[in-house]
mmCIF file of C-alpha atoms and ligand atoms in Angstrom:
data_model
loop_
_atom_site.group_PDB
_atom_site.id
_atom_site.type_symbol
_atom_site.label_atom_id
_atom_site.label_comp_id
_atom_site.label_asym_id
_atom_site.label_seq_id
_atom_site.Cartn_x
_atom_site.Cartn_y
_atom_site.Cartn_z
ATOM 1 C CA UNK I 32 127.881 114.470 118.297
ATOM 2 C CA UNK I 33 124.521 113.981 119.678
ATOM 3 C CA UNK I 34 122.444 111.165 118.264
ATOM 4 C CA UNK I 35 118.911 111.929 117.166
ATOM 5 C CA UNK I 36 116.054 111.079 119.249
ATOM 6 C CA UNK I 37 114.861 108.179 117.423
ATOM 7 C CA UNK I 38 113.096 105.025 118.378
ATOM 8 C CA UNK I 39 116.047 102.741 117.481
ATOM 9 C CA UNK I 40 114.980 99.336 118.774
ATOM 10 C CA UNK I 41 111.745 99.908 116.875
ATOM 11 C CA UNK I 42 112.654 101.038 113.228
ATOM 12 C CA UNK I 43 111.370 99.274 110.386
ATOM 13 C CA UNK I 44 112.756 99.328 106.951
ATOM 14 C CA UNK I 45 111.236 102.371 105.559
ATOM 15 C CA UNK I 46 112.705 105.739 104.316
ATOM 16 C CA UNK I 47 113.229 108.198 107.613
ATOM 17 C CA UNK I 48 114.937 111.736 105.585
ATOM 18 C CA UNK I 49 118.168 112.436 107.186
ATOM 19 C CA UNK I 50 119.973 115.961 106.692
ATOM 20 C CA UNK I 51 122.504 115.583 104.141
ATOM 21 C CA UNK I 52 122.880 113.635 101.029
ATOM 22 C CA UNK I 53 125.863 113.567 98.267
ATOM 23 C CA UNK I 54 125.405 114.454 94.657
ATOM 24 C CA UNK I 55 127.328 115.010 91.752
ATOM 25 C CA UNK I 56 126.442 115.509 88.187
ATOM 26 C CA UNK I 57 128.103 114.480 84.960
ATOM 27 C CA UNK I 58 127.862 116.659 82.362
ATOM 28 C CA UNK I 59 130.259 117.389 79.149
ATOM 29 C CA UNK I 60 131.910 114.169 79.546
ATOM 30 C CA UNK I 61 133.096 114.803 83.179
ATOM 31 C CA UNK I 62 131.831 114.635 86.773
ATOM 32 C CA UNK I 63 131.723 117.522 88.984
ATOM 33 C CA UNK I 64 133.513 117.327 92.097
ATOM 34 C CA UNK I 65 130.297 116.486 94.089
ATOM 35 C CA UNK I 66 128.929 118.223 97.007
ATOM 36 C CA UNK I 67 126.329 117.552 99.992
ATOM 37 C CA UNK I 68 123.062 118.863 100.063
ATOM 38 C CA UNK I 69 120.080 119.417 102.292
ATOM 39 C CA UNK I 70 117.734 119.109 99.458
ATOM 40 C CA UNK I 71 116.125 115.557 99.212
ATOM 41 C CA UNK I 72 114.261 116.401 96.329
ATOM 42 C CA UNK I 73 115.285 115.943 92.462
ATOM 43 C CA UNK I 74 113.610 118.487 90.011
ATOM 44 C CA UNK I 75 114.129 116.385 86.250
ATOM 45 C CA UNK I 76 113.063 117.276 82.632
ATOM 46 C CA UNK I 77 109.651 115.069 81.627
ATOM 47 C CA UNK I 78 111.823 113.440 79.223
ATOM 48 C CA UNK I 79 115.121 112.323 81.747
ATOM 49 C CA UNK I 80 116.621 109.249 80.055
ATOM 50 C CA UNK I 81 116.003 107.583 83.209
ATOM 51 C CA UNK I 82 111.831 108.368 83.243
ATOM 52 C CA UNK I 83 111.707 106.645 79.798
ATOM 53 C CA UNK I 84 114.235 104.071 79.389
ATOM 54 C CA UNK I 85 115.158 103.090 82.904
ATOM 55 C CA UNK I 86 118.552 103.821 82.814
ATOM 56 C CA UNK I 87 119.264 103.607 86.533
ATOM 57 C CA UNK I 88 121.705 101.459 88.646
ATOM 58 C CA UNK I 89 122.030 101.384 92.346
ATOM 59 C CA UNK I 90 123.898 100.030 94.972
ATOM 60 C CA UNK I 91 123.174 99.135 98.892
ATOM 61 C CA UNK I 92 125.466 98.857 102.046
ATOM 62 C CA UNK I 93 125.175 99.373 105.921
ATOM 63 C CA UNK I 94 126.990 102.145 108.071
ATOM 64 C CA UNK I 95 126.956 101.087 111.667
ATOM 65 C CA UNK I 96 128.636 101.336 115.403
ATOM 66 C CA UNK I 97 130.761 98.780 116.251
ATOM 67 C CA UNK I 98 131.253 97.746 119.831
ATOM 68 C CA UNK I 99 134.018 100.359 120.226
ATOM 69 C CA UNK I 100 131.914 103.230 119.431
ATOM 70 C CA UNK I 101 133.382 103.407 115.636
ATOM 71 C CA UNK I 102 131.151 104.385 112.687
ATOM 72 C CA UNK I 103 131.978 102.008 110.053
ATOM 73 C CA UNK I 104 131.193 100.344 106.912
ATOM 74 C CA UNK I 105 131.804 97.007 105.769
ATOM 75 C CA UNK I 106 133.589 96.261 102.235
ATOM 76 C CA UNK I 107 132.288 99.511 100.288
ATOM 77 C CA UNK I 108 135.315 99.096 97.594
ATOM 78 C CA UNK I 109 133.531 95.984 96.456
ATOM 79 C CA UNK I 110 130.103 98.142 96.393
ATOM 80 C CA UNK I 111 132.173 100.863 93.981
ATOM 81 C CA UNK I 112 133.674 98.188 91.934
ATOM 82 C CA UNK I 113 130.250 96.516 91.351
ATOM 83 C CA UNK I 114 128.895 99.915 90.782
ATOM 84 C CA UNK I 115 131.327 100.715 87.858
ATOM 85 C CA UNK I 116 130.363 97.407 86.578
ATOM 86 C CA UNK I 117 126.851 98.209 86.302
ATOM 87 C CA UNK I 118 127.170 101.602 84.447
ATOM 88 C CA UNK I 119 129.281 99.863 81.926
ATOM 89 C CA UNK I 120 126.293 97.335 81.157
ATOM 90 C CA UNK I 121 124.016 100.359 80.719
ATOM 91 C CA UNK I 122 126.148 102.815 78.755
ATOM 92 C CA UNK I 123 126.684 105.026 82.040
ATOM 93 C CA UNK I 124 129.884 106.804 82.745
ATOM 94 C CA UNK I 125 131.527 104.977 85.859
ATOM 95 C CA UNK I 126 131.763 107.005 89.071
ATOM 96 C CA UNK I 127 135.590 105.889 90.139
ATOM 97 C CA UNK I 128 135.164 103.680 92.941
ATOM 98 C CA UNK I 129 137.805 105.382 94.719
ATOM 99 C CA UNK I 130 135.291 108.612 94.659
ATOM 100 C CA UNK I 131 132.779 106.264 95.432
ATOM 101 C CA UNK I 132 133.857 105.211 98.838
ATOM 102 C CA UNK I 133 134.904 108.929 99.362
ATOM 103 C CA UNK I 134 131.521 109.896 98.661
ATOM 104 C CA UNK I 135 129.906 107.022 101.031
ATOM 105 C CA UNK I 136 132.070 108.271 103.860
ATOM 106 C CA UNK I 137 131.344 111.774 103.562
ATOM 107 C CA UNK I 138 127.469 110.840 103.337
ATOM 108 C CA UNK I 139 127.504 108.625 106.500
ATOM 109 C CA UNK I 140 129.905 111.049 108.642
ATOM 110 C CA UNK I 141 127.676 114.051 107.558
ATOM 111 C CA UNK I 142 124.630 112.348 108.843
ATOM 112 C CA UNK I 143 126.687 110.462 111.633
ATOM 113 C CA UNK I 144 123.754 111.675 114.388
ATOM 114 C CA UNK I 145 121.441 109.128 112.616
ATOM 115 C CA UNK I 146 123.963 106.009 112.693
ATOM 116 C CA UNK I 147 122.245 103.641 114.987
ATOM 117 C CA UNK I 148 123.868 103.021 118.546
ATOM 118 C CA UNK I 149 125.757 99.735 119.199
ATOM 119 C CA UNK I 150 123.079 96.977 120.385
ATOM 120 C CA UNK I 151 120.426 98.445 119.268
ATOM 121 C CA UNK I 152 120.039 96.059 116.002
ATOM 122 C CA UNK I 153 119.405 99.207 113.733
ATOM 123 C CA UNK I 154 121.681 100.296 110.913
ATOM 124 C CA UNK I 155 122.066 103.654 108.643
ATOM 125 C CA UNK I 156 121.109 102.166 105.329
ATOM 126 C CA UNK I 157 123.030 103.625 102.661
ATOM 127 C CA UNK I 158 121.662 104.122 98.843
ATOM 128 C CA UNK I 159 124.139 105.374 96.357
ATOM 129 C CA UNK I 160 122.737 105.505 92.899
ATOM 130 C CA UNK I 161 123.042 106.990 89.422
ATOM 131 C CA UNK I 162 120.810 108.078 86.583
ATOM 132 C CA UNK I 163 120.519 109.295 83.121
ATOM 133 C CA UNK I 164 118.970 113.317 83.803
ATOM 134 C CA UNK I 165 118.985 114.723 80.566
ATOM 135 C CA UNK I 166 115.963 114.660 77.633
ATOM 136 C CA UNK I 167 116.424 111.510 75.731
ATOM 137 C CA UNK I 168 113.625 110.300 73.366
ATOM 138 C CA UNK I 169 115.256 108.142 70.617
ATOM 139 C CA UNK I 170 116.488 105.166 71.958
ATOM 140 C CA UNK I 171 120.162 106.058 73.508
ATOM 141 C CA UNK I 172 122.389 106.609 76.444
ATOM 142 C CA UNK I 173 121.673 110.000 78.080
ATOM 143 C CA UNK I 174 124.956 112.485 78.131
ATOM 144 C CA UNK I 175 123.908 114.045 81.469
ATOM 145 C CA UNK I 176 123.681 111.542 84.767
ATOM 146 C CA UNK I 177 123.644 112.348 88.352
ATOM 147 C CA UNK I 178 124.954 110.411 91.295
ATOM 148 C CA UNK I 179 123.422 110.164 94.820
ATOM 149 C CA UNK I 180 123.844 108.943 97.980
ATOM 150 C CA UNK I 181 121.121 108.981 100.732
ATOM 151 C CA UNK I 182 121.157 107.413 103.812
ATOM 152 C CA UNK I 183 118.220 106.550 106.436
ATOM 153 C CA UNK I 184 118.361 104.721 109.479
ATOM 154 C CA UNK I 185 116.392 101.303 109.588
ATOM 155 C CA UNK I 186 115.507 98.556 111.843
ATOM 156 C CA UNK I 187 117.078 94.986 112.612
ATOM 157 C CA UNK I 188 115.945 92.740 109.889
ATOM 158 C CA UNK I 189 114.624 89.918 112.518
ATOM 159 C CA UNK I 190 112.682 91.483 114.484
ATOM 160 C CA UNK I 191 111.960 89.447 117.722
ATOM 161 C CA UNK I 192 114.394 86.732 116.563
ATOM 162 C CA UNK I 193 114.872 84.573 113.568
ATOM 163 C CA UNK I 194 112.258 83.064 111.441
ATOM 164 C CA UNK I 195 112.898 80.682 108.406
ATOM 165 C CA UNK I 196 111.295 81.595 105.274
ATOM 166 C CA UNK I 197 108.950 79.569 103.171
ATOM 167 C CA UNK I 198 110.127 80.013 99.333
ATOM 168 C CA UNK I 199 108.670 79.071 96.199
ATOM 169 C CA UNK I 200 110.415 78.003 92.351
ATOM 170 C CA UNK I 201 108.688 81.142 90.525
ATOM 171 C CA UNK I 202 107.379 80.221 87.001
ATOM 172 C CA UNK I 203 108.636 83.745 86.070
ATOM 173 C CA UNK I 204 112.167 84.397 85.069
ATOM 174 C CA UNK I 205 114.537 86.628 86.960
ATOM 175 C CA UNK I 206 117.588 87.384 84.324
ATOM 176 C CA UNK I 207 117.946 86.234 80.654
ATOM 177 C CA UNK I 208 120.936 84.280 79.939
ATOM 178 C CA UNK I 209 123.435 87.056 78.981
ATOM 179 C CA UNK I 210 121.071 89.753 79.899
ATOM 180 C CA UNK I 211 121.126 92.184 83.055
ATOM 181 C CA UNK I 212 121.431 89.551 86.113
ATOM 182 C CA UNK I 213 124.788 90.165 87.127
ATOM 183 C CA UNK I 214 124.385 94.227 87.515
ATOM 184 C CA UNK I 215 122.415 96.190 90.292
ATOM 185 C CA UNK I 216 119.940 97.851 87.893
ATOM 186 C CA UNK I 217 116.434 98.968 89.008
ATOM 187 C CA UNK I 218 115.470 97.124 85.773
ATOM 188 C CA UNK I 219 115.972 93.679 87.435
ATOM 189 C CA UNK I 220 113.888 94.909 90.307
ATOM 190 C CA UNK I 221 111.109 96.203 88.137
ATOM 191 C CA UNK I 222 110.179 93.171 86.201
ATOM 192 C CA UNK I 223 110.648 91.153 89.494
ATOM 193 C CA UNK I 224 107.582 93.075 91.268
ATOM 194 C CA UNK I 225 104.788 91.291 89.623
ATOM 195 C CA UNK I 226 106.593 88.038 90.713
ATOM 196 C CA UNK I 227 107.097 89.028 94.090
ATOM 197 C CA UNK I 228 103.739 90.181 94.755
ATOM 198 C CA UNK I 229 102.179 86.986 93.331
ATOM 199 C CA UNK I 230 104.699 84.779 95.730
ATOM 200 C CA UNK I 231 103.199 87.009 98.863
ATOM 201 C CA UNK I 232 99.748 86.576 97.475
ATOM 202 C CA UNK I 233 99.756 82.794 97.570
ATOM 203 C CA UNK I 234 101.552 83.020 101.049
ATOM 204 C CA UNK I 235 105.724 82.881 100.512
ATOM 205 C CA UNK I 236 108.055 85.041 101.573
ATOM 206 C CA UNK I 237 110.262 84.899 98.352
ATOM 207 C CA UNK I 238 111.029 83.797 94.698
ATOM 208 C CA UNK I 239 113.467 81.078 93.583
ATOM 209 C CA UNK I 240 114.434 81.717 90.708
ATOM 210 C CA UNK I 241 115.708 79.074 87.895
ATOM 211 C CA UNK I 242 117.904 79.620 84.776
ATOM 212 C CA UNK I 243 115.514 80.790 82.186
ATOM 213 C CA UNK I 244 117.232 78.362 79.449
ATOM 214 C CA UNK I 245 116.667 75.110 81.052
ATOM 215 C CA UNK I 246 114.620 75.673 84.395
ATOM 216 C CA UNK I 247 116.584 73.204 85.850
ATOM 217 C CA UNK I 248 119.125 74.950 87.705
ATOM 218 C CA UNK I 249 119.359 77.336 90.747
ATOM 219 C CA UNK I 250 119.884 80.927 90.357
ATOM 220 C CA UNK I 251 118.768 83.391 93.409
ATOM 221 C CA UNK I 252 115.700 85.161 94.803
ATOM 222 C CA UNK I 253 114.663 89.163 94.010
ATOM 223 C CA UNK I 254 117.661 90.353 95.691
ATOM 224 C CA UNK I 255 119.501 87.647 97.981
ATOM 225 C CA UNK I 256 121.879 85.122 96.477
ATOM 226 C CA UNK I 257 121.947 81.297 97.819
ATOM 227 C CA UNK I 258 123.800 79.388 100.044
ATOM 228 C CA UNK I 259 123.563 75.949 100.538
ATOM 229 C CA UNK I 260 125.006 73.261 103.096
ATOM 230 C CA UNK I 261 125.324 69.592 102.325
ATOM 231 C CA UNK I 262 125.044 67.029 104.998
ATOM 232 C CA UNK I 263 128.782 66.667 105.268
ATOM 233 C CA UNK I 264 128.705 70.508 105.936
ATOM 234 C CA UNK I 265 130.391 71.610 103.012
ATOM 235 C CA UNK I 266 129.487 74.981 101.636
ATOM 236 C CA UNK I 267 127.797 74.770 97.710
ATOM 237 C CA UNK I 268 127.448 78.134 96.125
ATOM 238 C CA UNK I 269 125.297 78.575 92.781
ATOM 239 C CA UNK I 270 127.512 79.395 90.141
ATOM 240 C CA UNK I 271 125.830 81.198 87.133
ATOM 241 C CA UNK I 272 126.654 84.276 84.739
ATOM 242 C CA UNK I 273 123.032 85.709 85.522
ATOM 243 C CA UNK I 274 123.540 85.757 89.564
ATOM 244 C CA UNK I 275 123.960 89.370 91.108
ATOM 245 C CA UNK I 276 127.370 88.666 92.749
ATOM 246 C CA UNK I 277 126.433 89.372 96.472
ATOM 247 C CA UNK I 278 129.046 90.988 98.426
ATOM 248 C CA UNK I 279 127.799 89.283 102.130
ATOM 249 C CA UNK I 280 127.735 85.846 99.549
ATOM 250 C CA UNK I 281 131.426 86.319 98.494
ATOM 251 C CA UNK I 282 132.493 87.289 102.287
ATOM 252 C CA UNK I 283 130.488 84.640 103.941
ATOM 253 C CA UNK I 284 132.836 82.148 101.178
ATOM 254 C CA UNK I 285 135.815 83.789 102.926
ATOM 255 C CA UNK I 286 134.472 82.846 106.529
ATOM 256 C CA UNK I 287 133.463 79.374 105.422
ATOM 257 C CA UNK I 288 136.878 78.669 104.420
ATOM 258 C CA UNK I 289 139.465 80.490 106.354
ATOM 259 C CA UNK I 290 137.646 80.999 109.752
ATOM 260 C CA UNK I 291 135.298 77.674 109.947
ATOM 261 C CA UNK I 292 137.741 75.375 108.085
ATOM 262 C CA UNK I 293 134.915 74.070 105.791
ATOM 263 C CA UNK I 294 134.776 73.252 101.979
ATOM 264 C CA UNK I 295 133.618 75.711 99.791
ATOM 265 C CA UNK I 296 132.332 74.622 96.572
ATOM 266 C CA UNK I 297 130.757 77.135 93.697
ATOM 267 C CA UNK I 298 129.098 75.486 90.767
ATOM 268 C CA UNK I 299 125.753 74.886 88.921
ATOM 269 C CA UNK I 300 122.987 73.788 91.646
ATOM 270 C CA UNK I 301 120.045 71.564 90.089
ATOM 271 C CA UNK I 302 116.913 71.855 91.422
ATOM 272 C CA UNK I 303 117.027 68.108 91.929
ATOM 273 C CA UNK I 304 119.729 68.087 94.317
ATOM 274 C CA UNK I 305 118.412 70.766 96.196
ATOM 275 C CA UNK I 306 116.065 67.941 98.777
ATOM 276 C CA UNK I 307 119.558 66.453 99.525
ATOM 277 C CA UNK I 308 120.903 69.571 100.997
ATOM 278 C CA UNK I 309 121.036 70.124 104.870
ATOM 279 C CA UNK I 310 120.357 73.751 105.039
ATOM 280 C CA UNK I 311 119.676 76.461 103.000
ATOM 281 C CA UNK I 312 119.931 80.439 103.299
ATOM 282 C CA UNK I 313 119.389 83.782 101.441
ATOM 283 C CA UNK I 314 122.381 86.300 101.843
ATOM 284 C CA UNK I 315 122.345 89.428 101.466
ATOM 285 C CA UNK I 316 123.554 93.045 103.010
ATOM 286 C CA UNK I 317 120.165 93.390 104.822
ATOM 287 C CA UNK I 318 119.761 90.082 106.921
ATOM 288 C CA UNK I 319 123.332 88.791 106.101
ATOM 289 C CA UNK I 320 121.756 85.316 106.221
ATOM 290 C CA UNK I 321 118.161 84.578 106.171
ATOM 291 C CA UNK I 322 117.373 80.671 106.704
ATOM 292 C CA UNK I 323 115.223 78.940 104.111
ATOM 293 C CA UNK I 324 112.846 76.357 106.028
ATOM 294 C CA UNK I 325 110.528 75.260 102.923
ATOM 295 C CA UNK I 326 110.943 75.346 99.311
ATOM 296 C CA UNK I 327 107.568 74.678 97.848
ATOM 297 C CA UNK I 328 108.163 73.368 93.800
ATOM 298 C CA UNK I 329 104.495 73.388 92.975
ATOM 299 C CA UNK I 330 102.926 69.988 94.268
ATOM 300 C CA UNK I 331 106.093 69.342 95.543
ATOM 301 C CA UNK I 332 107.314 70.378 99.057
ATOM 302 C CA UNK I 333 110.891 70.437 100.041
ATOM 303 C CA UNK I 334 111.602 70.951 103.773
ATOM 304 C CA UNK I 335 115.319 71.405 104.751
ATOM 305 C CA UNK I 336 116.274 69.139 107.829
ATOM 306 C CA UNK I 337 117.339 72.553 109.483
ATOM 307 C CA UNK I 338 113.311 73.263 110.167
ATOM 308 C CA UNK I 339 110.984 75.991 110.561
ATOM 309 C CA UNK I 340 112.033 77.332 114.111
ATOM 310 C CA UNK I 341 115.817 78.339 113.825
ATOM 311 C CA UNK I 342 118.937 78.612 111.590
ATOM 312 C CA UNK I 343 120.672 75.288 110.553
ATOM 313 C CA UNK I 344 124.173 74.671 112.417
ATOM 314 C CA UNK I 345 126.351 76.008 109.694
ATOM 315 C CA UNK I 346 124.167 78.652 108.854
ATOM 316 C CA UNK I 347 124.511 80.063 112.112
ATOM 317 C CA UNK I 348 127.907 79.479 112.631
ATOM 318 C CA UNK I 349 128.321 81.378 109.355
ATOM 319 C CA UNK I 350 125.968 84.156 110.563
ATOM 320 C CA UNK I 351 127.381 84.754 114.113
ATOM 321 C CA UNK I 352 131.124 84.561 112.358
ATOM 322 C CA UNK I 353 130.187 87.655 109.764
ATOM 323 C CA UNK I 354 128.231 89.640 112.245
ATOM 324 C CA UNK I 355 131.147 88.865 114.781
ATOM 325 C CA UNK I 356 133.629 90.157 112.045
ATOM 326 C CA UNK I 357 131.241 93.197 111.380
ATOM 327 C CA UNK I 358 130.743 94.377 114.511
ATOM 328 C CA UNK I 359 134.893 94.169 115.676
ATOM 329 C CA UNK I 360 134.359 90.989 117.948
ATOM 330 C CA UNK I 361 136.439 89.202 115.626
ATOM 331 C CA UNK I 362 139.284 90.426 113.869
ATOM 332 C CA UNK I 363 139.031 90.753 110.218
ATOM 333 C CA UNK I 364 140.587 90.585 107.314
ATOM 334 C CA UNK I 365 142.542 93.180 105.867
ATOM 335 C CA UNK I 366 140.589 96.048 104.473
ATOM 336 C CA UNK I 367 136.986 94.556 104.994
ATOM 337 C CA UNK I 368 136.118 96.980 107.876
ATOM 338 C CA UNK I 369 136.088 100.660 106.716
ATOM 339 C CA UNK I 370 136.239 103.151 109.150
ATOM 340 C CA UNK I 371 134.059 106.424 108.878
ATOM 341 C CA UNK I 372 135.290 108.159 112.181
HETATM 342 C C1 PLP G 147 121.983 93.308 95.645
HETATM 343 C C2 PLP G 147 121.214 92.114 95.805
HETATM 344 C C3 PLP G 147 121.897 91.276 96.452
HETATM 345 C C4 PLP G 147 123.107 91.041 97.564
HETATM 346 O O1 PLP G 147 123.941 91.375 97.545
HETATM 347 P P1 PLP G 147 125.078 92.456 98.680
HETATM 348 O O2 PLP G 147 125.855 92.725 98.086
HETATM 349 O O3 PLP G 147 125.223 90.805 99.716
HETATM 350 O O4 PLP G 147 123.930 92.932 99.436
HETATM 351 C C5 PLP G 147 121.494 89.620 95.823
HETATM 352 N N1 PLP G 147 120.835 89.780 94.818
HETATM 353 C C6 PLP G 147 120.226 90.647 94.380
HETATM 354 C C7 PLP G 147 119.603 90.439 92.970
HETATM 355 C C8 PLP G 147 120.889 92.108 94.707
HETATM 356 O O5 PLP G 147 120.011 92.986 93.559
#
């Protein structure tokens, strides 16, 4: 298979249309068998459920080339499982996780020419999503849905080296208690756009959201989970019902325990104790871990001892080990690497 003539090293994070996408339609209570298509456009009725009441969910994962030349994805079964949970919460039909993995496999294999070569730092971003497609005007779930997967090549997250982020404690809330914070739904992102733009306008990279009920506990950012490291090298993960269960963060917890022999604690984390941590990072598919150097809480600045120039020591070890597992340099736990071809 001949690779596309793309300047892999200089790709950003934008949409580049690839040749094929996967589509399956839900109608009369059942999913059709699904197919690959070259048509990147969707024609919808003006009253489609997704357009009126935002009934849409999504996933995000990456396909990449390992050192030995295989095209793989990382734990796609967990994306499939999470999408099942997102669907249930929004009264959408479940697209079974086995079929999800099969569809990801087909979509990536069909666009193999767009999977960046090993060493480029770039990856093929895979975006599965589902939305209500038939006309809905009274407030109720749609009867018809479309599940799609498109792929787009994206550049390395840290161009020209890692740079710790400065984040601010947001005055906005991300997710209500007993709300939809734990599912990957477009609605959680729509309402975060104003908060992130305000943060950017004030010079910050990201928002730290607190629990809306008491505003004393750390939740997450708009699109990544927190990971903290104590001064005695314990990994601490905020626990809350309204945090999106990041696959990267869950994998890093296994890496910390089983590969690095570190103690891992998943518990409520108070904003008040953040000043006592040695390191802080944001976990998500895009960057694996982005180090945080500074957290600004209104007039108060919390500077992490790891500083503003590099990753903290434990964060770096976690990052190197997980990316080593993903790239095939370090043996992966059973089932973590899904080979496409
Ligand atoms: C997708 C997402 C994450 C990261 O999850 P991964 O599975 O690691 O990519 C974290 N927080 C939110 C709110 C998200 O939507």
